[in-house]
PDB file of C-alpha atoms in Angstrom:
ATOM      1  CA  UNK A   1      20.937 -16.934 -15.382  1.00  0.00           C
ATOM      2  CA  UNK A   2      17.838 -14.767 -15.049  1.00  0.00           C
ATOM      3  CA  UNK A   3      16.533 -13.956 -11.348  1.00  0.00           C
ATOM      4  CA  UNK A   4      12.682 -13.204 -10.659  1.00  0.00           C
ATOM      5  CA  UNK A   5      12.072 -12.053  -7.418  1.00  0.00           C
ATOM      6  CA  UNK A   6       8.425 -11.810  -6.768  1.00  0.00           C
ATOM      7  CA  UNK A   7       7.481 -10.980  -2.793  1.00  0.00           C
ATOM      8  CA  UNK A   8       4.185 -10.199  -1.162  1.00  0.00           C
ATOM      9  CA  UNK A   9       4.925  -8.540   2.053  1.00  0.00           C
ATOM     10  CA  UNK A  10       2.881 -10.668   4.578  1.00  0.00           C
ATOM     11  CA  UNK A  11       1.084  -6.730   5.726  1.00  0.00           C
ATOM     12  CA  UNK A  12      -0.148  -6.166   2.296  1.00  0.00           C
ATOM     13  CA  UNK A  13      -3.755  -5.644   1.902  1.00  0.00           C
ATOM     14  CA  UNK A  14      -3.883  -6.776  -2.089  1.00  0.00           C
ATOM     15  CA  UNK A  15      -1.137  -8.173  -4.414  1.00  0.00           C
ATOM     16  CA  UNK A  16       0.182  -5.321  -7.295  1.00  0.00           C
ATOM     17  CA  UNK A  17      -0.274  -6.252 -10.475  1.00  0.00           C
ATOM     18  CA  UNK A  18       2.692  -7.434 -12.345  1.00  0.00           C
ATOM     19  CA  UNK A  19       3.197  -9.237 -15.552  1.00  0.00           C
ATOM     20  CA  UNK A  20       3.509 -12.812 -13.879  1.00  0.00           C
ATOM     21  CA  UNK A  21       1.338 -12.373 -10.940  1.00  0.00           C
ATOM     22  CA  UNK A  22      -3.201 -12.371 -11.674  1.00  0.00           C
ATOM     23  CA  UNK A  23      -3.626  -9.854  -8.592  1.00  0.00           C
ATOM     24  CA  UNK A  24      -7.710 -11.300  -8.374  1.00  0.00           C
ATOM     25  CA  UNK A  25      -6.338 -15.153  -7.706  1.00  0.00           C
ATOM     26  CA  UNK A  26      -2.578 -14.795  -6.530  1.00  0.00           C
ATOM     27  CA  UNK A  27      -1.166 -17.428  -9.198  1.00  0.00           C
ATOM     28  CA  UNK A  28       2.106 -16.814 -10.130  1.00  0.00           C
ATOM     29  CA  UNK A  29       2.656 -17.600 -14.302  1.00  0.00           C
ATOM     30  CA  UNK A  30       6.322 -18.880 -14.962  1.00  0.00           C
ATOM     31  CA  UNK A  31       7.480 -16.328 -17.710  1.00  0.00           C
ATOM     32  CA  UNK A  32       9.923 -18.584 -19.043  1.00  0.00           C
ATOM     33  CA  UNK A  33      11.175 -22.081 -18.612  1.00  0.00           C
ATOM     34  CA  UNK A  34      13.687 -22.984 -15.498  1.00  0.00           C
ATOM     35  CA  UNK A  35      14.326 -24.054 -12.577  1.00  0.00           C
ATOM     36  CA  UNK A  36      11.949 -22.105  -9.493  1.00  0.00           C
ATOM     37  CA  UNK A  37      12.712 -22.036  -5.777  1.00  0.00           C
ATOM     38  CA  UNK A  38       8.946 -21.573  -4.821  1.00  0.00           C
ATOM     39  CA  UNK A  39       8.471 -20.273  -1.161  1.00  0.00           C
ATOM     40  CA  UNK A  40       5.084 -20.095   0.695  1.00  0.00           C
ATOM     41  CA  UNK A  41       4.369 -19.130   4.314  1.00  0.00           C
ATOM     42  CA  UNK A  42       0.997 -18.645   6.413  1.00  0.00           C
ATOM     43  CA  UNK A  43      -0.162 -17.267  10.278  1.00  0.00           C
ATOM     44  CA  UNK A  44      -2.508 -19.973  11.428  1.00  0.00           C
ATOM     45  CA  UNK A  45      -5.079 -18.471  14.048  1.00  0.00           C
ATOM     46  CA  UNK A  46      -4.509 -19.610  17.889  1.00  0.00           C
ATOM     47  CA  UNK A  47      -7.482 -21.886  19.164  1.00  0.00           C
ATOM     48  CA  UNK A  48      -8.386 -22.100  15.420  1.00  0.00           C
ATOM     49  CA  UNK A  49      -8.955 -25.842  13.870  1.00  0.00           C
ATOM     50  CA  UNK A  50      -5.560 -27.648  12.168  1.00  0.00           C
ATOM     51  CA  UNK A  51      -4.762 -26.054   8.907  1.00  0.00           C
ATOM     52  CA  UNK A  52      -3.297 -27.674   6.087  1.00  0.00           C
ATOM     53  CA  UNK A  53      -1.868 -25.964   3.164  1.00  0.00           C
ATOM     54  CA  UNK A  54      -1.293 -27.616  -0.122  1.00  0.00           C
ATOM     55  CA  UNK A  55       1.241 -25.427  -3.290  1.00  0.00           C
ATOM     56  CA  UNK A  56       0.069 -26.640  -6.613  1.00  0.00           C
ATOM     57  CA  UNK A  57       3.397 -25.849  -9.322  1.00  0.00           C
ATOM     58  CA  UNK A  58       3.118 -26.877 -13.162  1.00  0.00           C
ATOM     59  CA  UNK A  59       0.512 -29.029 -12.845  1.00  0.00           C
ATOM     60  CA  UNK A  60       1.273 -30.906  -9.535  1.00  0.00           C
ATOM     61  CA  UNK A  61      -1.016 -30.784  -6.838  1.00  0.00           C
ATOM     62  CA  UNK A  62       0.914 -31.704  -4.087  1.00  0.00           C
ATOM     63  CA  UNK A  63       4.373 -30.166  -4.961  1.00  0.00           C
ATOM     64  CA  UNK A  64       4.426 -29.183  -1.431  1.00  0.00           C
ATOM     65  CA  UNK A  65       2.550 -29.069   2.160  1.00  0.00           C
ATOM     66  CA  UNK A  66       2.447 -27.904   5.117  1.00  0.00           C
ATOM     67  CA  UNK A  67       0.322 -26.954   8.363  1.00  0.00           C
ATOM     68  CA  UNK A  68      -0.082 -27.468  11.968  1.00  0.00           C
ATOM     69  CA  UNK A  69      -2.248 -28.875  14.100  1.00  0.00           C
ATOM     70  CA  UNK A  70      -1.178 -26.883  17.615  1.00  0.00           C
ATOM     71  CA  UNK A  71      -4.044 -25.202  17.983  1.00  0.00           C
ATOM     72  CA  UNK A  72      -2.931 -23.576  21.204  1.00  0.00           C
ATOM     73  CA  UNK A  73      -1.570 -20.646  19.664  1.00  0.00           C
ATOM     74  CA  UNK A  74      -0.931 -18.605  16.713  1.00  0.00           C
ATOM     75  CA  UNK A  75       0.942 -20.807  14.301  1.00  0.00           C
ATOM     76  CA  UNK A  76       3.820 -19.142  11.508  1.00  0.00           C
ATOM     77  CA  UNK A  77       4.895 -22.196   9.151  1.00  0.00           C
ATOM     78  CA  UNK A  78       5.732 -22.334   5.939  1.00  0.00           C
ATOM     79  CA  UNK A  79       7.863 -24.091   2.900  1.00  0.00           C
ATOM     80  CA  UNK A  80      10.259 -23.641  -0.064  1.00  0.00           C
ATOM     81  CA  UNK A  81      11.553 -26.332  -2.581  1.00  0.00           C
ATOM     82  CA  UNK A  82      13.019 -26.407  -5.856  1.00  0.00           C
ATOM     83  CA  UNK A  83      10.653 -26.881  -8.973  1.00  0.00           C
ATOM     84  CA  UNK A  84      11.066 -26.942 -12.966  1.00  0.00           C
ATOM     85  CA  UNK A  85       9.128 -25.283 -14.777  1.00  0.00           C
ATOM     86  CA  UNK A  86       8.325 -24.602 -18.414  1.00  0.00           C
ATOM     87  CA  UNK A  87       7.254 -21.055 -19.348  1.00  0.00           C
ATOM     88  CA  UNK A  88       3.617 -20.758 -18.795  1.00  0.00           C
ATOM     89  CA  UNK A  89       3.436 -23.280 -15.831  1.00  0.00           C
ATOM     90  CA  UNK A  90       1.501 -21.899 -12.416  1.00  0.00           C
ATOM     91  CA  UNK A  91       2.291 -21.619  -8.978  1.00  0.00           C
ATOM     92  CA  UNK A  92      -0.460 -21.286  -6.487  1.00  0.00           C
ATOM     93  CA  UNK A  93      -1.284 -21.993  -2.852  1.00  0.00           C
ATOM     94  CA  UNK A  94      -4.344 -23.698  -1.174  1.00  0.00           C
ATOM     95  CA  UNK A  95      -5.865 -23.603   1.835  1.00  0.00           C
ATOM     96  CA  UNK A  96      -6.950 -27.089   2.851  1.00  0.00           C
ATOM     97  CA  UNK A  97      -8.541 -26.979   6.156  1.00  0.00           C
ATOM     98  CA  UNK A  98     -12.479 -26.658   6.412  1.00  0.00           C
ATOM     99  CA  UNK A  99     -13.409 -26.210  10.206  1.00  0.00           C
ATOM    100  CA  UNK A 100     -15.610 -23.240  10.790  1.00  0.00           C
ATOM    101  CA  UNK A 101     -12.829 -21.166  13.469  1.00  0.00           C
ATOM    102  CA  UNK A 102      -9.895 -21.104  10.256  1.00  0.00           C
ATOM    103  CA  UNK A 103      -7.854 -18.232   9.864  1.00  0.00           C
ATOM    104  CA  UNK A 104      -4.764 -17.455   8.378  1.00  0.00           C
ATOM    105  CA  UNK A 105      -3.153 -14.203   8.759  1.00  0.00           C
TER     106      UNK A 105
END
């Protein structure tokens, strides 16, 4: 069994370099094949427009959603699920909301 823990604290201003993470475009690079429990979590501005977040993992573009449509207040949602991978696979998140008052913290 071989562990890789890879967290970006949610007050970091950039993402450190590592060997499986591009720092420019946040995609994580499986270094070897397995099964992945892939987390990802976003802030949605208050009064901002509903946000939708798609995680794209070897290949699938919908391996997992989520997002919120309250747009009363600041929004923290998030998901993890369970993935295989084969080494060389990627793991990214994607913003899929387009209104003009969008942020996520």
């Amino acid at each position: 069994v071989r562990t890789i823990d890879h967290h970006v604290p949610s007050n970091a201003d950039a993402v450190t370099p590592d060997q499986n993470t591009n720092p420019g475009s946040c995609v994580f690079t499986a270094p070897v094949a397995g099964i992945y429990q892939i987390c990802s979590y976003a802030r949605f501005k208050g009064g901002g427009n509903s946000c939708d977040v798609t995680v794209t993992a070897g290949g699938t573009t919908y391996a997992a959603a989520f997002g919120d449509a309250d747009q009363r207040d600041w929004r923290s949602t998030g998901v993890c699920f369970l993935e295989e991978l084969s080494a060389q696979n990627t793991i990214f998140s994607y913003g899929r909301h387009g209104g003009s008052s969008d942020c996520v913290e």
